[in-house]
């Protein structure tokens, strides 16, 4: 993983460089993940590339998968001298911390924007109502349509099971679901998409759903007893790549062959997931949603420069995921395998910089298309 260490060093040095221009618009990203966690590192790197294109000072703070750290970071930002506070904070509502972070930062007159996971359809809605009302500094949110990720991967998984006749003795396809956590909206939405695909198929039964908290080790541990409890299950849906790998490890330990006698799906664009898709051990993979932070930065850039995004809505729920083909996986690895997004021209997505642009397009496939055109 030497390349990952070099990417991390590059990201940190780039982040420092982006924080040097005192006159630029300033943004802090409260990243809920770890700096060596591929998904959240990818999200940060794409944001750093967008910030460089847009001349934005971007600071990235990692919570290391501890939501209490996010609250501490918010309090620390609010306690800074006014001149040292960021103009905006981008955060994800992982483990439902969004409302409290918004409250803390709004009291310090720091504007906030939710990306990746918002407050939609949560109990906090009763308190926070809508952006810009009780908390004027809460500007809005941008969420990838997480339900799509669950649906696309589950549907592809089911289709492969049907084509290869992996039905049990009852003539039905048996599926296990390994989900992320019980409180993050994006996690719950992926589950909903999975269930919708299973319900549409008619011949599929979801034997059991478990929550592995995004952990490979926990997914492996859980799947060991899941495979014993449900011996007819041959479809394993997972809410992330690491959890899919954990289940695949367990299947291989019992003598199975992922992609041959059982099918696995995943979400995210780690090099391991893309390689597994190409090799066939992973049957279905959705991803591209890491770009939500970079597009959120574009929206804040436009807002900061007088082009409010409110005409499209304050809480945007947009399609970003794509179901990767093997060719898509190769293209992604070729262009972004080292998590360098400097070849993407993020200026092209700004309404301020492109007055003819009438509506934001957040789907990840356009990113692949853009870089292909410039090769």
PDB file of C-alpha atoms in Angstrom, residues 244-369:
ATOM      1  CA  UNK A 244     -18.218  -7.512   0.887  1.00  0.00           C
ATOM      2  CA  UNK A 245     -14.561  -8.516   1.217  1.00  0.00           C
ATOM      3  CA  UNK A 246     -15.205  -9.715   4.760  1.00  0.00           C
ATOM      4  CA  UNK A 247     -18.051 -11.936   3.574  1.00  0.00           C
ATOM      5  CA  UNK A 248     -15.931 -13.189   0.671  1.00  0.00           C
ATOM      6  CA  UNK A 249     -13.127 -14.069   3.099  1.00  0.00           C
ATOM      7  CA  UNK A 250     -15.568 -16.140   5.120  1.00  0.00           C
ATOM      8  CA  UNK A 251     -16.931 -17.870   2.023  1.00  0.00           C
ATOM      9  CA  UNK A 252     -13.426 -18.772   0.847  1.00  0.00           C
ATOM     10  CA  UNK A 253     -12.534 -20.076   4.307  1.00  0.00           C
ATOM     11  CA  UNK A 254     -15.353 -22.607   4.007  1.00  0.00           C
ATOM     12  CA  UNK A 255     -14.077 -23.748   0.613  1.00  0.00           C
ATOM     13  CA  UNK A 256     -16.272 -21.587  -1.603  1.00  0.00           C
ATOM     14  CA  UNK A 257     -15.348 -19.587  -4.693  1.00  0.00           C
ATOM     15  CA  UNK A 258     -16.800 -16.052  -4.875  1.00  0.00           C
ATOM     16  CA  UNK A 259     -18.152 -15.358  -8.337  1.00  0.00           C
ATOM     17  CA  UNK A 260     -18.662 -19.053  -9.093  1.00  0.00           C
ATOM     18  CA  UNK A 261     -20.703 -20.797  -6.403  1.00  0.00           C
ATOM     19  CA  UNK A 262     -21.898 -17.600  -4.689  1.00  0.00           C
ATOM     20  CA  UNK A 263     -22.274 -14.020  -5.889  1.00  0.00           C
ATOM     21  CA  UNK A 264     -21.285 -10.888  -3.998  1.00  0.00           C
ATOM     22  CA  UNK A 265     -22.028  -7.195  -4.542  1.00  0.00           C
ATOM     23  CA  UNK A 266     -20.445  -4.050  -3.135  1.00  0.00           C
ATOM     24  CA  UNK A 267     -20.448  -0.264  -3.139  1.00  0.00           C
ATOM     25  CA  UNK A 268     -17.377   2.019  -3.518  1.00  0.00           C
ATOM     26  CA  UNK A 269     -14.475   2.421  -5.924  1.00  0.00           C
ATOM     27  CA  UNK A 270     -11.446   1.140  -4.034  1.00  0.00           C
ATOM     28  CA  UNK A 271      -8.751  -0.453  -6.174  1.00  0.00           C
ATOM     29  CA  UNK A 272      -9.536  -3.765  -4.487  1.00  0.00           C
ATOM     30  CA  UNK A 273     -13.214  -3.584  -5.407  1.00  0.00           C
ATOM     31  CA  UNK A 274     -12.478  -2.611  -9.002  1.00  0.00           C
ATOM     32  CA  UNK A 275      -9.935  -5.424  -9.346  1.00  0.00           C
ATOM     33  CA  UNK A 276     -12.410  -7.910  -7.859  1.00  0.00           C
ATOM     34  CA  UNK A 277     -15.034  -6.817 -10.384  1.00  0.00           C
ATOM     35  CA  UNK A 278     -12.583  -7.310 -13.238  1.00  0.00           C
ATOM     36  CA  UNK A 279     -11.570 -10.759 -11.976  1.00  0.00           C
ATOM     37  CA  UNK A 280     -15.183 -11.827 -11.533  1.00  0.00           C
ATOM     38  CA  UNK A 281     -15.004 -12.565  -7.804  1.00  0.00           C
ATOM     39  CA  UNK A 282     -17.238  -9.529  -7.275  1.00  0.00           C
ATOM     40  CA  UNK A 283     -20.407  -9.673  -9.351  1.00  0.00           C
ATOM     41  CA  UNK A 284     -21.837  -6.157  -8.993  1.00  0.00           C
ATOM     42  CA  UNK A 285     -20.292  -2.851  -7.967  1.00  0.00           C
ATOM     43  CA  UNK A 286     -21.779   0.645  -7.691  1.00  0.00           C
ATOM     44  CA  UNK A 287     -19.842   3.803  -6.922  1.00  0.00           C
ATOM     45  CA  UNK A 288     -18.936   7.351  -7.855  1.00  0.00           C
ATOM     46  CA  UNK A 289     -20.828   8.977  -4.982  1.00  0.00           C
ATOM     47  CA  UNK A 290     -17.598  10.165  -3.351  1.00  0.00           C
ATOM     48  CA  UNK A 291     -17.875  13.087  -5.751  1.00  0.00           C
ATOM     49  CA  UNK A 292     -20.711  14.585  -3.629  1.00  0.00           C
ATOM     50  CA  UNK A 293     -18.249  16.651  -1.591  1.00  0.00           C
ATOM     51  CA  UNK A 294     -16.568  18.122  -4.667  1.00  0.00           C
ATOM     52  CA  UNK A 295     -19.923  19.039  -6.196  1.00  0.00           C
ATOM     53  CA  UNK A 296     -21.032  20.499  -2.870  1.00  0.00           C
ATOM     54  CA  UNK A 297     -17.947  22.690  -3.043  1.00  0.00           C
ATOM     55  CA  UNK A 298     -18.981  23.833  -6.537  1.00  0.00           C
ATOM     56  CA  UNK A 299     -22.428  24.758  -5.229  1.00  0.00           C
ATOM     57  CA  UNK A 300     -20.937  26.751  -2.343  1.00  0.00           C
ATOM     58  CA  UNK A 301     -18.562  28.485  -4.748  1.00  0.00           C
ATOM     59  CA  UNK A 302     -21.529  29.595  -6.840  1.00  0.00           C
ATOM     60  CA  UNK A 303     -23.458  30.685  -3.735  1.00  0.00           C
ATOM     61  CA  UNK A 304     -20.451  32.647  -2.479  1.00  0.00           C
ATOM     62  CA  UNK A 305     -20.187  34.433  -5.814  1.00  0.00           C
ATOM     63  CA  UNK A 306     -23.848  35.424  -6.025  1.00  0.00           C
ATOM     64  CA  UNK A 307     -25.466  32.450  -7.780  1.00  0.00           C
ATOM     65  CA  UNK A 308     -27.649  30.766  -5.171  1.00  0.00           C
ATOM     66  CA  UNK A 309     -28.551  27.116  -5.790  1.00  0.00           C
ATOM     67  CA  UNK A 310     -31.961  27.541  -4.156  1.00  0.00           C
ATOM     68  CA  UNK A 311     -33.703  27.621  -7.545  1.00  0.00           C
ATOM     69  CA  UNK A 312     -32.942  23.878  -7.818  1.00  0.00           C
ATOM     70  CA  UNK A 313     -33.886  23.200  -4.199  1.00  0.00           C
ATOM     71  CA  UNK A 314     -32.207  23.495  -0.831  1.00  0.00           C
ATOM     72  CA  UNK A 315     -31.991  19.768  -0.107  1.00  0.00           C
ATOM     73  CA  UNK A 316     -30.890  18.051  -3.272  1.00  0.00           C
ATOM     74  CA  UNK A 317     -31.126  14.296  -3.673  1.00  0.00           C
ATOM     75  CA  UNK A 318     -29.425  13.500  -6.961  1.00  0.00           C
ATOM     76  CA  UNK A 319     -28.334  10.524  -9.000  1.00  0.00           C
ATOM     77  CA  UNK A 320     -24.551  10.035  -8.728  1.00  0.00           C
ATOM     78  CA  UNK A 321     -23.981   6.297  -8.592  1.00  0.00           C
ATOM     79  CA  UNK A 322     -23.158   4.231 -11.628  1.00  0.00           C
ATOM     80  CA  UNK A 323     -23.165   0.445 -11.878  1.00  0.00           C
ATOM     81  CA  UNK A 324     -19.621  -0.296 -12.972  1.00  0.00           C
ATOM     82  CA  UNK A 325     -18.926  -2.579 -15.885  1.00  0.00           C
ATOM     83  CA  UNK A 326     -15.525  -4.226 -16.193  1.00  0.00           C
ATOM     84  CA  UNK A 327     -14.632  -1.596 -18.793  1.00  0.00           C
ATOM     85  CA  UNK A 328     -15.712   1.193 -16.434  1.00  0.00           C
ATOM     86  CA  UNK A 329     -13.493  -0.330 -13.747  1.00  0.00           C
ATOM     87  CA  UNK A 330     -10.478  -0.333 -16.072  1.00  0.00           C
ATOM     88  CA  UNK A 331     -11.138   3.276 -17.093  1.00  0.00           C
ATOM     89  CA  UNK A 332     -11.428   4.391 -13.482  1.00  0.00           C
ATOM     90  CA  UNK A 333      -8.199   2.649 -12.553  1.00  0.00           C
ATOM     91  CA  UNK A 334      -6.423   4.175 -15.522  1.00  0.00           C
ATOM     92  CA  UNK A 335      -7.461   7.736 -14.752  1.00  0.00           C
ATOM     93  CA  UNK A 336      -7.952   7.772 -10.981  1.00  0.00           C
ATOM     94  CA  UNK A 337      -6.150   4.687  -9.691  1.00  0.00           C
ATOM     95  CA  UNK A 338      -3.904   6.823  -7.489  1.00  0.00           C
ATOM     96  CA  UNK A 339      -6.785   9.002  -6.345  1.00  0.00           C
ATOM     97  CA  UNK A 340      -5.503  12.030  -8.247  1.00  0.00           C
ATOM     98  CA  UNK A 341      -8.392  14.069  -9.656  1.00  0.00           C
ATOM     99  CA  UNK A 342      -6.356  16.979 -10.992  1.00  0.00           C
ATOM    100  CA  UNK A 343      -7.252  16.052 -14.579  1.00  0.00           C
ATOM    101  CA  UNK A 344     -10.943  16.784 -13.900  1.00  0.00           C
ATOM    102  CA  UNK A 345     -11.935  20.351 -14.783  1.00  0.00           C
ATOM    103  CA  UNK A 346     -14.310  21.232 -11.942  1.00  0.00           C
ATOM    104  CA  UNK A 347     -14.755  24.760 -13.290  1.00  0.00           C
ATOM    105  CA  UNK A 348     -17.027  23.321 -15.972  1.00  0.00           C
ATOM    106  CA  UNK A 349     -19.649  22.431 -13.362  1.00  0.00           C
ATOM    107  CA  UNK A 350     -19.978  25.973 -11.943  1.00  0.00           C
ATOM    108  CA  UNK A 351     -22.931  28.132 -12.993  1.00  0.00           C
ATOM    109  CA  UNK A 352     -20.962  31.274 -12.148  1.00  0.00           C
ATOM    110  CA  UNK A 353     -18.147  30.274 -14.482  1.00  0.00           C
ATOM    111  CA  UNK A 354     -20.534  28.859 -17.104  1.00  0.00           C
ATOM    112  CA  UNK A 355     -23.540  31.222 -17.370  1.00  0.00           C
ATOM    113  CA  UNK A 356     -25.234  28.985 -19.956  1.00  0.00           C
ATOM    114  CA  UNK A 357     -25.392  26.114 -17.460  1.00  0.00           C
ATOM    115  CA  UNK A 358     -28.975  25.969 -16.186  1.00  0.00           C
ATOM    116  CA  UNK A 359     -29.009  22.796 -14.078  1.00  0.00           C
ATOM    117  CA  UNK A 360     -26.366  20.919 -12.110  1.00  0.00           C
ATOM    118  CA  UNK A 361     -25.545  17.419 -13.330  1.00  0.00           C
ATOM    119  CA  UNK A 362     -23.979  15.329 -10.577  1.00  0.00           C
ATOM    120  CA  UNK A 363     -23.822  11.855 -12.139  1.00  0.00           C
ATOM    121  CA  UNK A 364     -20.343  10.371 -11.946  1.00  0.00           C
ATOM    122  CA  UNK A 365     -20.348   9.010 -15.490  1.00  0.00           C
ATOM    123  CA  UNK A 366     -19.814  12.506 -16.861  1.00  0.00           C
ATOM    124  CA  UNK A 367     -16.525  12.655 -14.935  1.00  0.00           C
ATOM    125  CA  UNK A 368     -15.302   9.527 -16.720  1.00  0.00           C
ATOM    126  CA  UNK A 369     -16.537  10.936 -20.023  1.00  0.00           C
TER     127      UNK A 369
END
